[in-house]
Coordinates of C-alpha atoms in Angstrom, one line a residue:
X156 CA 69.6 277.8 -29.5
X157 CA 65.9 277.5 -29.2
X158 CA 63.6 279.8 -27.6
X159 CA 60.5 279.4 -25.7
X160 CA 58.9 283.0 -24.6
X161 CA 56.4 282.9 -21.8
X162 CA 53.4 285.6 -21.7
X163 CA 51.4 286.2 -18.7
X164 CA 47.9 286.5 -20.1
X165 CA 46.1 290.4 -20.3
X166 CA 43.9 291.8 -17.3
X167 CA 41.1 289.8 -16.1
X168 CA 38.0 291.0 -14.9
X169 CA 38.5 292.1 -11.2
X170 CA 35.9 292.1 -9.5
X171 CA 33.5 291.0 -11.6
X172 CA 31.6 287.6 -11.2
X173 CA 33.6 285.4 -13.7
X174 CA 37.4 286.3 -12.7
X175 CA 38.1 284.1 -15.5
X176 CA 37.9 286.5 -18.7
X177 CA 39.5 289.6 -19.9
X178 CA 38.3 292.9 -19.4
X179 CA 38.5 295.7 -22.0
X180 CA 42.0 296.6 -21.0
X181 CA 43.5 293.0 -21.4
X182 CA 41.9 292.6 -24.3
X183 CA 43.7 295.7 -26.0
X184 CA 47.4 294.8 -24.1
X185 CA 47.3 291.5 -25.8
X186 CA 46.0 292.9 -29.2
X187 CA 49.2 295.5 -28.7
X188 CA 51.2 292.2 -28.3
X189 CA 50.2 291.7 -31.3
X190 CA 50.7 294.1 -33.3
X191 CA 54.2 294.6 -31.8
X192 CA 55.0 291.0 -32.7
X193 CA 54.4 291.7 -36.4
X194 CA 56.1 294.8 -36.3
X195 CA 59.4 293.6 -35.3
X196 CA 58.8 290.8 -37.6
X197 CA 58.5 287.8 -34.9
X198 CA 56.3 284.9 -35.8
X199 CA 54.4 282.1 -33.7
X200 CA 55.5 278.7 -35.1
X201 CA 53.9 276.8 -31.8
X202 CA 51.2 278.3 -29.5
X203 CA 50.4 277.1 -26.5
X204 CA 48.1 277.8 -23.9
X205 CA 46.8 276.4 -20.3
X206 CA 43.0 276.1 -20.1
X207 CA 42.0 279.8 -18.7
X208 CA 39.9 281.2 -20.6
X209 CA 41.7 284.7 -19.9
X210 CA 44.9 282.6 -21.3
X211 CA 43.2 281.6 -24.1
X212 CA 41.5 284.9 -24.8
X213 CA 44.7 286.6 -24.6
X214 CA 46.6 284.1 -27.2
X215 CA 43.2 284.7 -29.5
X216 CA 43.6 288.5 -29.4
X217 CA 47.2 288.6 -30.0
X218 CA 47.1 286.3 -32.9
X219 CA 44.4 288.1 -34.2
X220 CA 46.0 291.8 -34.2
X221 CA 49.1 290.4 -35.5
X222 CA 48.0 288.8 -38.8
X223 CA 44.3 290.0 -39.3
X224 CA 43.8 288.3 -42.7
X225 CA 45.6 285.1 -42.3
X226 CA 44.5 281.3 -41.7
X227 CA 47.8 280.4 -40.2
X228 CA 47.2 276.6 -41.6
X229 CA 51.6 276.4 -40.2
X230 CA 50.5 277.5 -36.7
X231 CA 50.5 274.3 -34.3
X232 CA 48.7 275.1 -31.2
X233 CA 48.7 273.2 -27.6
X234 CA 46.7 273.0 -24.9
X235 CA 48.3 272.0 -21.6
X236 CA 46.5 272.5 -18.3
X237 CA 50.2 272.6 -16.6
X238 CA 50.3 275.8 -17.1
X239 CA 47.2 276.9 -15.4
X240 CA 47.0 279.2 -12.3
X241 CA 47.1 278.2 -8.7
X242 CA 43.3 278.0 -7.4
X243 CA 43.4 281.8 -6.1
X244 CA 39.8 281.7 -4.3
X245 CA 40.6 278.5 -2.3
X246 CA 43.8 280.5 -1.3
X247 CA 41.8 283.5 -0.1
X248 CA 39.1 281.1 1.5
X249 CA 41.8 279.0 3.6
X250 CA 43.4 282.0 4.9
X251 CA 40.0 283.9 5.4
X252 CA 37.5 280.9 6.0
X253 CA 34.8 283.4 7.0
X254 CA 34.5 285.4 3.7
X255 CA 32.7 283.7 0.9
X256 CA 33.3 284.9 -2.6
X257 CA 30.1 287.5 -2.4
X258 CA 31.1 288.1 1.2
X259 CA 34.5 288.9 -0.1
X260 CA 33.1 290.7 -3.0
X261 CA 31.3 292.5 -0.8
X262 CA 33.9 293.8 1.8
X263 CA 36.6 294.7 -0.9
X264 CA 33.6 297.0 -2.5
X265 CA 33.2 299.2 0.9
X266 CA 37.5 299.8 0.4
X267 CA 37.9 303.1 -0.6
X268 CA 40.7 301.2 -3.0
X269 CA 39.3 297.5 -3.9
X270 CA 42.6 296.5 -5.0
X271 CA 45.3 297.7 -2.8
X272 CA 42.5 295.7 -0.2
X273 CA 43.2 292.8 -2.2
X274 CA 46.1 292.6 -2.7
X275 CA 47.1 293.6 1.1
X276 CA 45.0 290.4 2.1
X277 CA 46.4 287.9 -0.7
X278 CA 49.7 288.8 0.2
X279 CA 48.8 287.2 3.8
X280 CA 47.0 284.7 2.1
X281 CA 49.9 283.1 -0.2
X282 CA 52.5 283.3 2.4
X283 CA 50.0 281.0 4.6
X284 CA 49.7 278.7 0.9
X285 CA 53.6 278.8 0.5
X286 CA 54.4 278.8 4.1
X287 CA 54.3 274.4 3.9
X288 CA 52.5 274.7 7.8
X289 CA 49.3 274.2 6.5
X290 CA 49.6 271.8 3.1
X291 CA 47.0 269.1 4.1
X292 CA 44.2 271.7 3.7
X293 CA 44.8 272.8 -0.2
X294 CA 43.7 270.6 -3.3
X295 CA 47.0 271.8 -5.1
X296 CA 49.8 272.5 -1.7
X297 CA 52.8 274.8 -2.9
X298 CA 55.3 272.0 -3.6
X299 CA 52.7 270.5 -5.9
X300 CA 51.7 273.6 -8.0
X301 CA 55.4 274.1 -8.5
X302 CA 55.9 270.2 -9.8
X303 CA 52.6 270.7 -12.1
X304 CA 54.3 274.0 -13.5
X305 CA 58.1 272.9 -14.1
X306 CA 56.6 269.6 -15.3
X307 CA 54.8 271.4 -18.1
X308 CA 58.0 273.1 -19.4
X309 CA 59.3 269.8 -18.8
X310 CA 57.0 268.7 -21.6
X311 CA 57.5 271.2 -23.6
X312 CA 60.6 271.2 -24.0
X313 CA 60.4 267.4 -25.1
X314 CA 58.5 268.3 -27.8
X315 CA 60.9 270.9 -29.0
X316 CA 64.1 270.1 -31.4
X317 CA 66.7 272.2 -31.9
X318 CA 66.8 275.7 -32.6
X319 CA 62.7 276.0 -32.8
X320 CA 60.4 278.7 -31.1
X321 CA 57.3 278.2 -28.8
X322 CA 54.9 280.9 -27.5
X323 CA 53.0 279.8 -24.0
X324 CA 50.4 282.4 -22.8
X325 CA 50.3 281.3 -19.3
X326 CA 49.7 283.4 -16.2
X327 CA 52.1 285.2 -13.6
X328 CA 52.5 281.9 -11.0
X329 CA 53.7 279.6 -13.4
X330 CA 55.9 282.1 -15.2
X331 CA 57.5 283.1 -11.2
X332 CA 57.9 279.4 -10.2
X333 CA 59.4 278.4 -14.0
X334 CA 61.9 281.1 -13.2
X335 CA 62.4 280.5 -9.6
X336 CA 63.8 277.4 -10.5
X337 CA 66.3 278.8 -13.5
X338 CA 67.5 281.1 -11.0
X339 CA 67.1 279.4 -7.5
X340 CA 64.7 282.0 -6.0
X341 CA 63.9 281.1 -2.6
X342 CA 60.0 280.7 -1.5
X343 CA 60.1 283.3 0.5
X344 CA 61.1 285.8 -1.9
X345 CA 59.5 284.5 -5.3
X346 CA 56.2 286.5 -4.6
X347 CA 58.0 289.5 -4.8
X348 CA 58.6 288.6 -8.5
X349 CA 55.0 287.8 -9.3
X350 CA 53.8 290.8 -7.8
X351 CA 56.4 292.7 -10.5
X352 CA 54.4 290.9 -13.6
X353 CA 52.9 293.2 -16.0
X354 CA 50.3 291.6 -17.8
X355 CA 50.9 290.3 -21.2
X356 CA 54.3 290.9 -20.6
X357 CA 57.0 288.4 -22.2
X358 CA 59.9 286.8 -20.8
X359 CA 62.3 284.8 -22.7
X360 CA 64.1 281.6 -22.0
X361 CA 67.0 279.9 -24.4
X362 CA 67.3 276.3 -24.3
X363 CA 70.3 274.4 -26.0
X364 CA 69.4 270.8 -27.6
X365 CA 71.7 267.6 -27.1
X366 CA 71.6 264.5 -28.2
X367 CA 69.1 263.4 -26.0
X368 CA 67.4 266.2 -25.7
X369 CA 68.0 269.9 -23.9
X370 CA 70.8 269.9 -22.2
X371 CA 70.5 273.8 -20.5
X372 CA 67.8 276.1 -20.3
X373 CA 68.3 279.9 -19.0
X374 CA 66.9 283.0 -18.8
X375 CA 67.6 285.4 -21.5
X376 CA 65.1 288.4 -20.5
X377 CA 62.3 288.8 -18.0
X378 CA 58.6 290.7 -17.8
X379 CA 59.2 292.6 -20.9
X380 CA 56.2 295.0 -21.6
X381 CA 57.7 297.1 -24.7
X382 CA 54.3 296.8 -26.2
X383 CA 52.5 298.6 -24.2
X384 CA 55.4 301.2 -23.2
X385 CA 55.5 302.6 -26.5
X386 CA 51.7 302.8 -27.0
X387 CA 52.7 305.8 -24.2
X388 CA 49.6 305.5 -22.5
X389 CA 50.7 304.7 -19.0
X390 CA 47.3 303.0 -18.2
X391 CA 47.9 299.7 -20.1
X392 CA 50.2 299.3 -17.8
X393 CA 48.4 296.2 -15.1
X394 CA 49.4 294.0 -12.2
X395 CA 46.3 292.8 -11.3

């Protein structure tokens, strides 16, 4: 069986003016990825990435920690934009129309905890995205973002044979919807997975390969964050 393992990229920068990067603590959870990886003697025969830069940052950092001194000239590495994030600050804006992202910025700061304030209001916000009422007024509606996302592993999986390993440092939407259809999570409950992501934590799917290609794909393991667990520092520990 072959095995594609799916990592949700390391903290971004909440709250700062480029989302879109890691901060200082994602930046160490992916190196710890890493490092774990070369400990328990794992290797990387295919990378690949969405466009983020926080993806991309995150695959860069863990490659790096887990062979410091190597060229990797055997690495192949892809980019596919299928496995980007949902547009998070048109979700916010269509739910809240009359907070722009300073005014946002700006409301969340006068919380007396930013991120429970967030993430109380994007709850709201991504039921209204998921909720298919209101589809007509998003670039990328719910039933499209999950078509882009399978569709990548579609892909991927193409470009697999049999038996062979692929690493995608993605982010914790596509990695919920992938799953959501392995397991046949409803919408209204596949939230509550994402919200359980840690970041740069792995899960694992098995495919088996037929004659025209894979024939099943399951879940072997979910959200696995041993990395940073046995660092015992329970701060590396991020949702958000």
């Amino acid at each position: 069986m072959g095995s594609i393992y799916l990592v949700r990229h390391g903290q971004a920068s909440f709250g700062a003016a480029d989302y879109d990067q890691l901060s200082e603590l994602g930046l160490r959870q992916s190196a710890l990825l890493g490092k774990w990886l070369a400990q328990t003697g794992q290797e990387i025969p295919l990378l690949v990435t969405g466009s983020h830069r926080r993806q991309l940052q995150s695959s860069a950092a863990c490659l790096a920690a887990m062979s410091p001194n190597a060229a990797r000239p055997e690495l192949q590495v892809l980019e596919d934009p299928g496995f980007d994030e949902f547009d998070h600050k048109q979700i916010l804006l269509r739910f809240m129309p009359r907070f722009a992202d300073s005014l946002f910025s700006a409301y969340l700061e006068q919380q007396e905890h930013p991120e429970r304030a967030f993430q109380r209001v994007f709850v709201n916000a991504v039921a209204r995205w998921t909720s298919g009422e209101h589809d007509a007024e998003y670039s990328e509606p719910w039933p499209l973002f999950k078509e882009r996302c399978n569709a990548a592993l579609a892909r991927l999986l193409a470009q697999l044979g049999k038996g062979q390993t692929a690493w995608v440092f993605t982010s914790g939407g596509p990695i919920s919807v992938i799953c959501q259809q392995l397991l046949a999570i409803p919408d209204r409950q596949i939230f509550d997975l994402n919200w359980s992501l840690v970041n740069t934590g792995v899960t694992k799917l098995l495919y088996r390969s037929g004659r025209d290609g894979p024939e099943r794909v399951s879940l072997s393991y979910l959200n696995n964050f041993s990395h940073l667990v046995s660092a015992r520092d329970p701060a590396l520990v991020s949702y958000r």
